[in-house]
Amino acid sequence: MIQSPDLVGRLKRRARAIRRDTFALYLACRDPRTPWYVKLFAGGVVAYALSPIDLIPDVIPVVGYLDDLILVPFGIALAVKMIPDAVLSDCRARAQSASERPTDRRAAAVIVAIWIAAAALLIWLAYKAVG
């Protein structure tokens, strides 16, 4: 399969834009000008995008990568449309100038706690259903 340089370049630019917008969403969640419901949705999208745990495990052929290729970009695009333009432009500029991802251990702890709580709830529901 021969790849055109234009296609590869476009995919690389799109991947960089998704990475920038993910960080911009993180910054927008911390901005007081962002409405609370947008913070909630965008925070969930960022948490899912940065989480090592996927809805569909990547080991499942083809289907495992669909959430990374479809759900994450769709969630980012939807969250970006919900954020006020002034906040988004400020956050995108800050994200563009930043050279590294945020390393907030509290955010990591919250993500891990959410996944543990979800797993515990599923185990409890399975236990109730069986006996």
mmCIF file with all atom_site columns, N, CA, C and O in Angstrom, residues 8-50:
data_model
loop_
_atom_site.group_PDB
_atom_site.id
_atom_site.type_symbol
_atom_site.label_atom_id
_atom_site.label_alt_id
_atom_site.label_comp_id
_atom_site.label_asym_id
_atom_site.label_entity_id
_atom_site.label_seq_id
_atom_site.pdbx_PDB_ins_code
_atom_site.Cartn_x
_atom_site.Cartn_y
_atom_site.Cartn_z
_atom_site.occupancy
_atom_site.B_iso_or_equiv
_atom_site.pdbx_formal_charge
_atom_site.auth_seq_id
_atom_site.auth_comp_id
_atom_site.auth_asym_id
_atom_site.auth_atom_id
_atom_site.pdbx_PDB_model_num
ATOM 1   N N  . VAL A 1 8  ? -0.358  11.391 4.979  1.00 0.00 ? 8  VAL A N  1
ATOM 2   C CA . VAL A 1 8  ? 0.409   11.205 6.209  1.00 0.00 ? 8  VAL A CA 1
ATOM 3   C C  . VAL A 1 8  ? 0.554   12.541 6.940  1.00 0.00 ? 8  VAL A C  1
ATOM 4   O O  . VAL A 1 8  ? 0.396   12.619 8.161  1.00 0.00 ? 8  VAL A O  1
ATOM 5   N N  . GLY A 1 9  ? 0.824   13.590 6.203  1.00 0.00 ? 9  GLY A N  1
ATOM 6   C CA . GLY A 1 9  ? 0.952   14.919 6.810  1.00 0.00 ? 9  GLY A CA 1
ATOM 7   C C  . GLY A 1 9  ? -0.344  15.382 7.450  1.00 0.00 ? 9  GLY A C  1
ATOM 8   O O  . GLY A 1 9  ? -0.335  15.945 8.547  1.00 0.00 ? 9  GLY A O  1
ATOM 9   N N  . ARG A 1 10 ? -1.448  15.129 6.763  1.00 0.00 ? 10 ARG A N  1
ATOM 10  C CA . ARG A 1 10 ? -2.756  15.511 7.331  1.00 0.00 ? 10 ARG A CA 1
ATOM 11  C C  . ARG A 1 10 ? -3.054  14.730 8.597  1.00 0.00 ? 10 ARG A C  1
ATOM 12  O O  . ARG A 1 10 ? -3.582  15.279 9.563  1.00 0.00 ? 10 ARG A O  1
ATOM 13  N N  . LEU A 1 11 ? -2.758  13.434 8.604  1.00 0.00 ? 11 LEU A N  1
ATOM 14  C CA . LEU A 1 11 ? -3.000  12.618 9.798  1.00 0.00 ? 11 LEU A CA 1
ATOM 15  C C  . LEU A 1 11 ? -2.135  13.086 10.966 1.00 0.00 ? 11 LEU A C  1
ATOM 16  O O  . LEU A 1 11 ? -2.611  13.129 12.108 1.00 0.00 ? 11 LEU A O  1
ATOM 17  N N  . LYS A 1 12 ? -0.889  13.434 10.695 1.00 0.00 ? 12 LYS A N  1
ATOM 18  C CA . LYS A 1 12 ? -0.010  13.936 11.760 1.00 0.00 ? 12 LYS A CA 1
ATOM 19  C C  . LYS A 1 12 ? -0.524  15.260 12.313 1.00 0.00 ? 12 LYS A C  1
ATOM 20  O O  . LYS A 1 12 ? -0.520  15.472 13.526 1.00 0.00 ? 12 LYS A O  1
ATOM 21  N N  . ARG A 1 13 ? -0.973  16.148 11.438 1.00 0.00 ? 13 ARG A N  1
ATOM 22  C CA . ARG A 1 13 ? -1.520  17.431 11.907 1.00 0.00 ? 13 ARG A CA 1
ATOM 23  C C  . ARG A 1 13 ? -2.777  17.217 12.731 1.00 0.00 ? 13 ARG A C  1
ATOM 24  O O  . ARG A 1 13 ? -2.981  17.860 13.754 1.00 0.00 ? 13 ARG A O  1
ATOM 25  N N  . ARG A 1 14 ? -3.623  16.289 12.293 1.00 0.00 ? 14 ARG A N  1
ATOM 26  C CA . ARG A 1 14 ? -4.863  16.001 13.038 1.00 0.00 ? 14 ARG A CA 1
ATOM 27  C C  . ARG A 1 14 ? -4.550  15.402 14.399 1.00 0.00 ? 14 ARG A C  1
ATOM 28  O O  . ARG A 1 14 ? -5.186  15.750 15.396 1.00 0.00 ? 14 ARG A O  1
ATOM 29  N N  . ALA A 1 15 ? -3.554  14.515 14.469 1.00 0.00 ? 15 ALA A N  1
ATOM 30  C CA . ALA A 1 15 ? -3.160  13.926 15.752 1.00 0.00 ? 15 ALA A CA 1
ATOM 31  C C  . ALA A 1 15 ? -2.616  14.999 16.696 1.00 0.00 ? 15 ALA A C  1
ATOM 32  O O  . ALA A 1 15 ? -2.924  14.993 17.897 1.00 0.00 ? 15 ALA A O  1
ATOM 33  N N  . ARG A 1 16 ? -1.826  15.935 16.172 1.00 0.00 ? 16 ARG A N  1
ATOM 34  C CA . ARG A 1 16 ? -1.317  17.025 17.015 1.00 0.00 ? 16 ARG A CA 1
ATOM 35  C C  . ARG A 1 16 ? -2.463  17.917 17.489 1.00 0.00 ? 16 ARG A C  1
ATOM 36  O O  . ARG A 1 16 ? -2.474  18.381 18.626 1.00 0.00 ? 16 ARG A O  1
ATOM 37  N N  . ALA A 1 17 ? -3.442  18.154 16.615 1.00 0.00 ? 17 ALA A N  1
ATOM 38  C CA . ALA A 1 17 ? -4.587  18.986 16.994 1.00 0.00 ? 17 ALA A CA 1
ATOM 39  C C  . ALA A 1 17 ? -5.411  18.307 18.086 1.00 0.00 ? 17 ALA A C  1
ATOM 40  O O  . ALA A 1 17 ? -5.877  18.972 19.019 1.00 0.00 ? 17 ALA A O  1
ATOM 41  N N  . ILE A 1 18 ? -5.578  16.997 17.993 1.00 0.00 ? 18 ILE A N  1
ATOM 42  C CA . ILE A 1 18 ? -6.322  16.273 19.036 1.00 0.00 ? 18 ILE A CA 1
ATOM 43  C C  . ILE A 1 18 ? -5.580  16.336 20.358 1.00 0.00 ? 18 ILE A C  1
ATOM 44  O O  . ILE A 1 18 ? -6.180  16.552 21.408 1.00 0.00 ? 18 ILE A O  1
ATOM 45  N N  . ARG A 1 19 ? -4.271  16.172 20.305 1.00 0.00 ? 19 ARG A N  1
ATOM 46  C CA . ARG A 1 19 ? -3.474  16.259 21.545 1.00 0.00 ? 19 ARG A CA 1
ATOM 47  C C  . ARG A 1 19 ? -3.575  17.662 22.144 1.00 0.00 ? 19 ARG A C  1
ATOM 48  O O  . ARG A 1 19 ? -3.760  17.817 23.352 1.00 0.00 ? 19 ARG A O  1
ATOM 49  N N  . ARG A 1 20 ? -3.462  18.694 21.296 1.00 0.00 ? 20 ARG A N  1
ATOM 50  C CA . ARG A 1 20 ? -3.581  20.076 21.776 1.00 0.00 ? 20 ARG A CA 1
ATOM 51  C C  . ARG A 1 20 ? -4.959  20.331 22.364 1.00 0.00 ? 20 ARG A C  1
ATOM 52  O O  . ARG A 1 20 ? -5.094  20.934 23.434 1.00 0.00 ? 20 ARG A O  1
ATOM 53  N N  . ASP A 1 21 ? -6.004  19.871 21.668 1.00 0.00 ? 21 ASP A N  1
ATOM 54  C CA . ASP A 1 21 ? -7.360  20.107 22.155 1.00 0.00 ? 21 ASP A CA 1
ATOM 55  C C  . ASP A 1 21 ? -7.641  19.343 23.452 1.00 0.00 ? 21 ASP A C  1
ATOM 56  O O  . ASP A 1 21 ? -8.402  19.816 24.293 1.00 0.00 ? 21 ASP A O  1
ATOM 57  N N  . THR A 1 22 ? -7.040  18.181 23.623 1.00 0.00 ? 22 THR A N  1
ATOM 58  C CA . THR A 1 22 ? -7.200  17.451 24.883 1.00 0.00 ? 22 THR A CA 1
ATOM 59  C C  . THR A 1 22 ? -6.633  18.270 26.031 1.00 0.00 ? 22 THR A C  1
ATOM 60  O O  . THR A 1 22 ? -7.269  18.417 27.081 1.00 0.00 ? 22 THR A O  1
ATOM 61  N N  . PHE A 1 23 ? -5.445  18.833 25.836 1.00 0.00 ? 23 PHE A N  1
ATOM 62  C CA . PHE A 1 23 ? -4.844  19.668 26.872 1.00 0.00 ? 23 PHE A CA 1
ATOM 63  C C  . PHE A 1 23 ? -5.640  20.962 27.046 1.00 0.00 ? 23 PHE A C  1
ATOM 64  O O  . PHE A 1 23 ? -5.835  21.441 28.168 1.00 0.00 ? 23 PHE A O  1
ATOM 65  N N  . ALA A 1 24 ? -6.150  21.528 25.940 1.00 0.00 ? 24 ALA A N  1
ATOM 66  C CA . ALA A 1 24 ? -6.971  22.734 26.026 1.00 0.00 ? 24 ALA A CA 1
ATOM 67  C C  . ALA A 1 24 ? -8.255  22.455 26.817 1.00 0.00 ? 24 ALA A C  1
ATOM 68  O O  . ALA A 1 24 ? -8.703  23.298 27.602 1.00 0.00 ? 24 ALA A O  1
ATOM 69  N N  . LEU A 1 25 ? -8.839  21.270 26.633 1.00 0.00 ? 25 LEU A N  1
ATOM 70  C CA . LEU A 1 25 ? -10.029 20.907 27.410 1.00 0.00 ? 25 LEU A CA 1
ATOM 71  C C  . LEU A 1 25 ? -9.690  20.803 28.892 1.00 0.00 ? 25 LEU A C  1
ATOM 72  O O  . LEU A 1 25 ? -10.476 21.221 29.751 1.00 0.00 ? 25 LEU A O  1
ATOM 73  N N  . TYR A 1 26 ? -8.538  20.226 29.194 1.00 0.00 ? 26 TYR A N  1
ATOM 74  C CA . TYR A 1 26 ? -8.082  20.147 30.588 1.00 0.00 ? 26 TYR A CA 1
ATOM 75  C C  . TYR A 1 26 ? -7.989  21.554 31.183 1.00 0.00 ? 26 TYR A C  1
ATOM 76  O O  . TYR A 1 26 ? -8.458  21.805 32.297 1.00 0.00 ? 26 TYR A O  1
ATOM 77  N N  . LEU A 1 27 ? -7.391  22.474 30.432 1.00 0.00 ? 27 LEU A N  1
ATOM 78  C CA . LEU A 1 27 ? -7.265  23.846 30.919 1.00 0.00 ? 27 LEU A CA 1
ATOM 79  C C  . LEU A 1 27 ? -8.628  24.524 31.038 1.00 0.00 ? 27 LEU A C  1
ATOM 80  O O  . LEU A 1 27 ? -8.870  25.282 31.984 1.00 0.00 ? 27 LEU A O  1
ATOM 81  N N  . ALA A 1 28 ? -9.527  24.242 30.106 1.00 0.00 ? 28 ALA A N  1
ATOM 82  C CA . ALA A 1 28 ? -10.861 24.840 30.143 1.00 0.00 ? 28 ALA A CA 1
ATOM 83  C C  . ALA A 1 28 ? -11.655 24.350 31.352 1.00 0.00 ? 28 ALA A C  1
ATOM 84  O O  . ALA A 1 28 ? -12.464 25.092 31.902 1.00 0.00 ? 28 ALA A O  1
ATOM 85  N N  . CYS A 1 29 ? -11.414 23.119 31.758 1.00 0.00 ? 29 CYS A N  1
ATOM 86  C CA . CYS A 1 29 ? -12.098 22.592 32.946 1.00 0.00 ? 29 CYS A CA 1
ATOM 87  C C  . CYS A 1 29 ? -11.691 23.350 34.204 1.00 0.00 ? 29 CYS A C  1
ATOM 88  O O  . CYS A 1 29 ? -12.454 23.409 35.174 1.00 0.00 ? 29 CYS A O  1
ATOM 89  N N  . ARG A 1 30 ? -10.519 23.913 34.201 1.00 0.00 ? 30 ARG A N  1
ATOM 90  C CA . ARG A 1 30 ? -10.020 24.654 35.354 1.00 0.00 ? 30 ARG A CA 1
ATOM 91  C C  . ARG A 1 30 ? -10.313 26.145 35.266 1.00 0.00 ? 30 ARG A C  1
ATOM 92  O O  . ARG A 1 30 ? -10.035 26.890 36.201 1.00 0.00 ? 30 ARG A O  1
ATOM 93  N N  . ASP A 1 31 ? -10.873 26.582 34.149 1.00 0.00 ? 31 ASP A N  1
ATOM 94  C CA . ASP A 1 31 ? -11.164 27.998 33.932 1.00 0.00 ? 31 ASP A CA 1
ATOM 95  C C  . ASP A 1 31 ? -12.520 28.350 34.540 1.00 0.00 ? 31 ASP A C  1
ATOM 96  O O  . ASP A 1 31 ? -13.510 27.673 34.273 1.00 0.00 ? 31 ASP A O  1
ATOM 97  N N  . PRO A 1 32 ? -12.588 29.409 35.346 1.00 0.00 ? 32 PRO A N  1
ATOM 98  C CA . PRO A 1 32 ? -13.872 29.769 35.981 1.00 0.00 ? 32 PRO A CA 1
ATOM 99  C C  . PRO A 1 32 ? -14.932 30.260 34.990 1.00 0.00 ? 32 PRO A C  1
ATOM 100 O O  . PRO A 1 32 ? -16.121 30.284 35.325 1.00 0.00 ? 32 PRO A O  1
ATOM 101 N N  . ARG A 1 33 ? -14.549 30.629 33.772 1.00 0.00 ? 33 ARG A N  1
ATOM 102 C CA . ARG A 1 33 ? -15.517 31.098 32.781 1.00 0.00 ? 33 ARG A CA 1
ATOM 103 C C  . ARG A 1 33 ? -16.258 29.961 32.094 1.00 0.00 ? 33 ARG A C  1
ATOM 104 O O  . ARG A 1 33 ? -17.230 30.189 31.396 1.00 0.00 ? 33 ARG A O  1
ATOM 105 N N  . THR A 1 34 ? -15.811 28.725 32.312 1.00 0.00 ? 34 THR A N  1
ATOM 106 C CA . THR A 1 34 ? -16.448 27.565 31.691 1.00 0.00 ? 34 THR A CA 1
ATOM 107 C C  . THR A 1 34 ? -17.652 27.146 32.543 1.00 0.00 ? 34 THR A C  1
ATOM 108 O O  . THR A 1 34 ? -17.522 26.984 33.752 1.00 0.00 ? 34 THR A O  1
ATOM 109 N N  . PRO A 1 35 ? -18.824 26.950 31.922 1.00 0.00 ? 35 PRO A N  1
ATOM 110 C CA . PRO A 1 35 ? -20.005 26.511 32.686 1.00 0.00 ? 35 PRO A CA 1
ATOM 111 C C  . PRO A 1 35 ? -19.765 25.137 33.329 1.00 0.00 ? 35 PRO A C  1
ATOM 112 O O  . PRO A 1 35 ? -19.009 24.314 32.822 1.00 0.00 ? 35 PRO A O  1
ATOM 113 N N  . TRP A 1 36 ? -20.439 24.894 34.454 1.00 0.00 ? 36 TRP A N  1
ATOM 114 C CA . TRP A 1 36 ? -20.204 23.660 35.219 1.00 0.00 ? 36 TRP A CA 1
ATOM 115 C C  . TRP A 1 36 ? -20.523 22.404 34.424 1.00 0.00 ? 36 TRP A C  1
ATOM 116 O O  . TRP A 1 36 ? -19.841 21.396 34.524 1.00 0.00 ? 36 TRP A O  1
ATOM 117 N N  . TYR A 1 37 ? -21.591 22.445 33.625 1.00 0.00 ? 37 TYR A N  1
ATOM 118 C CA . TYR A 1 37 ? -21.974 21.243 32.867 1.00 0.00 ? 37 TYR A CA 1
ATOM 119 C C  . TYR A 1 37 ? -20.962 20.938 31.761 1.00 0.00 ? 37 TYR A C  1
ATOM 120 O O  . TYR A 1 37 ? -20.735 19.781 31.424 1.00 0.00 ? 37 TYR A O  1
ATOM 121 N N  . VAL A 1 38 ? -20.340 21.976 31.214 1.00 0.00 ? 38 VAL A N  1
ATOM 122 C CA . VAL A 1 38 ? -19.291 21.770 30.223 1.00 0.00 ? 38 VAL A CA 1
ATOM 123 C C  . VAL A 1 38 ? -18.042 21.216 30.910 1.00 0.00 ? 38 VAL A C  1
ATOM 124 O O  . VAL A 1 38 ? -17.364 20.336 30.373 1.00 0.00 ? 38 VAL A O  1
ATOM 125 N N  . LYS A 1 39 ? -17.743 21.725 32.115 1.00 0.00 ? 39 LYS A N  1
ATOM 126 C CA . LYS A 1 39 ? -16.610 21.199 32.885 1.00 0.00 ? 39 LYS A CA 1
ATOM 127 C C  . LYS A 1 39 ? -16.799 19.710 33.154 1.00 0.00 ? 39 LYS A C  1
ATOM 128 O O  . LYS A 1 39 ? -15.854 18.925 33.041 1.00 0.00 ? 39 LYS A O  1
ATOM 129 N N  . LEU A 1 40 ? -18.011 19.325 33.494 1.00 0.00 ? 40 LEU A N  1
ATOM 130 C CA . LEU A 1 40 ? -18.305 17.928 33.794 1.00 0.00 ? 40 LEU A CA 1
ATOM 131 C C  . LEU A 1 40 ? -18.094 17.054 32.553 1.00 0.00 ? 40 LEU A C  1
ATOM 132 O O  . LEU A 1 40 ? -17.404 16.027 32.616 1.00 0.00 ? 40 LEU A O  1
ATOM 133 N N  . PHE A 1 41 ? -18.663 17.461 31.437 1.00 0.00 ? 41 PHE A N  1
ATOM 134 C CA . PHE A 1 41 ? -18.519 16.678 30.202 1.00 0.00 ? 41 PHE A CA 1
ATOM 135 C C  . PHE A 1 41 ? -17.076 16.664 29.714 1.00 0.00 ? 41 PHE A C  1
ATOM 136 O O  . PHE A 1 41 ? -16.525 15.607 29.397 1.00 0.00 ? 41 PHE A O  1
ATOM 137 N N  . ALA A 1 42 ? -16.456 17.837 29.635 1.00 0.00 ? 42 ALA A N  1
ATOM 138 C CA . ALA A 1 42 ? -15.075 17.929 29.143 1.00 0.00 ? 42 ALA A CA 1
ATOM 139 C C  . ALA A 1 42 ? -14.119 17.186 30.071 1.00 0.00 ? 42 ALA A C  1
ATOM 140 O O  . ALA A 1 42 ? -13.180 16.540 29.606 1.00 0.00 ? 42 ALA A O  1
ATOM 141 N N  . GLY A 1 43 ? -14.362 17.255 31.374 1.00 0.00 ? 43 GLY A N  1
ATOM 142 C CA . GLY A 1 43 ? -13.528 16.505 32.319 1.00 0.00 ? 43 GLY A CA 1
ATOM 143 C C  . GLY A 1 43 ? -13.623 15.010 32.090 1.00 0.00 ? 43 GLY A C  1
ATOM 144 O O  . GLY A 1 43 ? -12.618 14.293 32.159 1.00 0.00 ? 43 GLY A O  1
ATOM 145 N N  . GLY A 1 44 ? -14.822 14.526 31.800 1.00 0.00 ? 44 GLY A N  1
ATOM 146 C CA . GLY A 1 44 ? -14.990 13.106 31.496 1.00 0.00 ? 44 GLY A CA 1
ATOM 147 C C  . GLY A 1 44 ? -14.274 12.705 30.217 1.00 0.00 ? 44 GLY A C  1
ATOM 148 O O  . GLY A 1 44 ? -13.654 11.651 30.144 1.00 0.00 ? 44 GLY A O  1
ATOM 149 N N  . VAL A 1 45 ? -14.331 13.566 29.210 1.00 0.00 ? 45 VAL A N  1
ATOM 150 C CA . VAL A 1 45 ? -13.649 13.291 27.941 1.00 0.00 ? 45 VAL A CA 1
ATOM 151 C C  . VAL A 1 45 ? -12.144 13.257 28.145 1.00 0.00 ? 45 VAL A C  1
ATOM 152 O O  . VAL A 1 45 ? -11.459 12.349 27.668 1.00 0.00 ? 45 VAL A O  1
ATOM 153 N N  . VAL A 1 46 ? -11.617 14.234 28.880 1.00 0.00 ? 46 VAL A N  1
ATOM 154 C CA . VAL A 1 46 ? -10.171 14.280 29.142 1.00 0.00 ? 46 VAL A CA 1
ATOM 155 C C  . VAL A 1 46 ? -9.748  13.065 29.961 1.00 0.00 ? 46 VAL A C  1
ATOM 156 O O  . VAL A 1 46 ? -8.727  12.428 29.667 1.00 0.00 ? 46 VAL A O  1
ATOM 157 N N  . ALA A 1 47 ? -10.529 12.729 30.975 1.00 0.00 ? 47 ALA A N  1
ATOM 158 C CA . ALA A 1 47 ? -10.199 11.571 31.808 1.00 0.00 ? 47 ALA A CA 1
ATOM 159 C C  . ALA A 1 47 ? -10.175 10.298 30.968 1.00 0.00 ? 47 ALA A C  1
ATOM 160 O O  . ALA A 1 47 ? -9.266  9.470  31.114 1.00 0.00 ? 47 ALA A O  1
ATOM 161 N N  . TYR A 1 48 ? -11.143 10.137 30.091 1.00 0.00 ? 48 TYR A N  1
ATOM 162 C CA . TYR A 1 48 ? -11.183 8.944  29.241 1.00 0.00 ? 48 TYR A CA 1
ATOM 163 C C  . TYR A 1 48 ? -10.029 8.941  28.244 1.00 0.00 ? 48 TYR A C  1
ATOM 164 O O  . TYR A 1 48 ? -9.412  7.902  27.996 1.00 0.00 ? 48 TYR A O  1
ATOM 165 N N  . ALA A 1 49 ? -9.741  10.104 27.662 1.00 0.00 ? 49 ALA A N  1
ATOM 166 C CA . ALA A 1 49 ? -8.667  10.190 26.670 1.00 0.00 ? 49 ALA A CA 1
ATOM 167 C C  . ALA A 1 49 ? -7.307  9.886  27.289 1.00 0.00 ? 49 ALA A C  1
ATOM 168 O O  . ALA A 1 49 ? -6.459  9.259  26.653 1.00 0.00 ? 49 ALA A O  1
ATOM 169 N N  . LEU A 1 50 ? -7.088  10.304 28.523 1.00 0.00 ? 50 LEU A N  1
ATOM 170 C CA . LEU A 1 50 ? -5.793  10.111 29.173 1.00 0.00 ? 50 LEU A CA 1
ATOM 171 C C  . LEU A 1 50 ? -5.725  8.835  30.001 1.00 0.00 ? 50 LEU A C  1
ATOM 172 O O  . LEU A 1 50 ? -4.650  8.446  30.447 1.00 0.00 ? 50 LEU A O  1
#
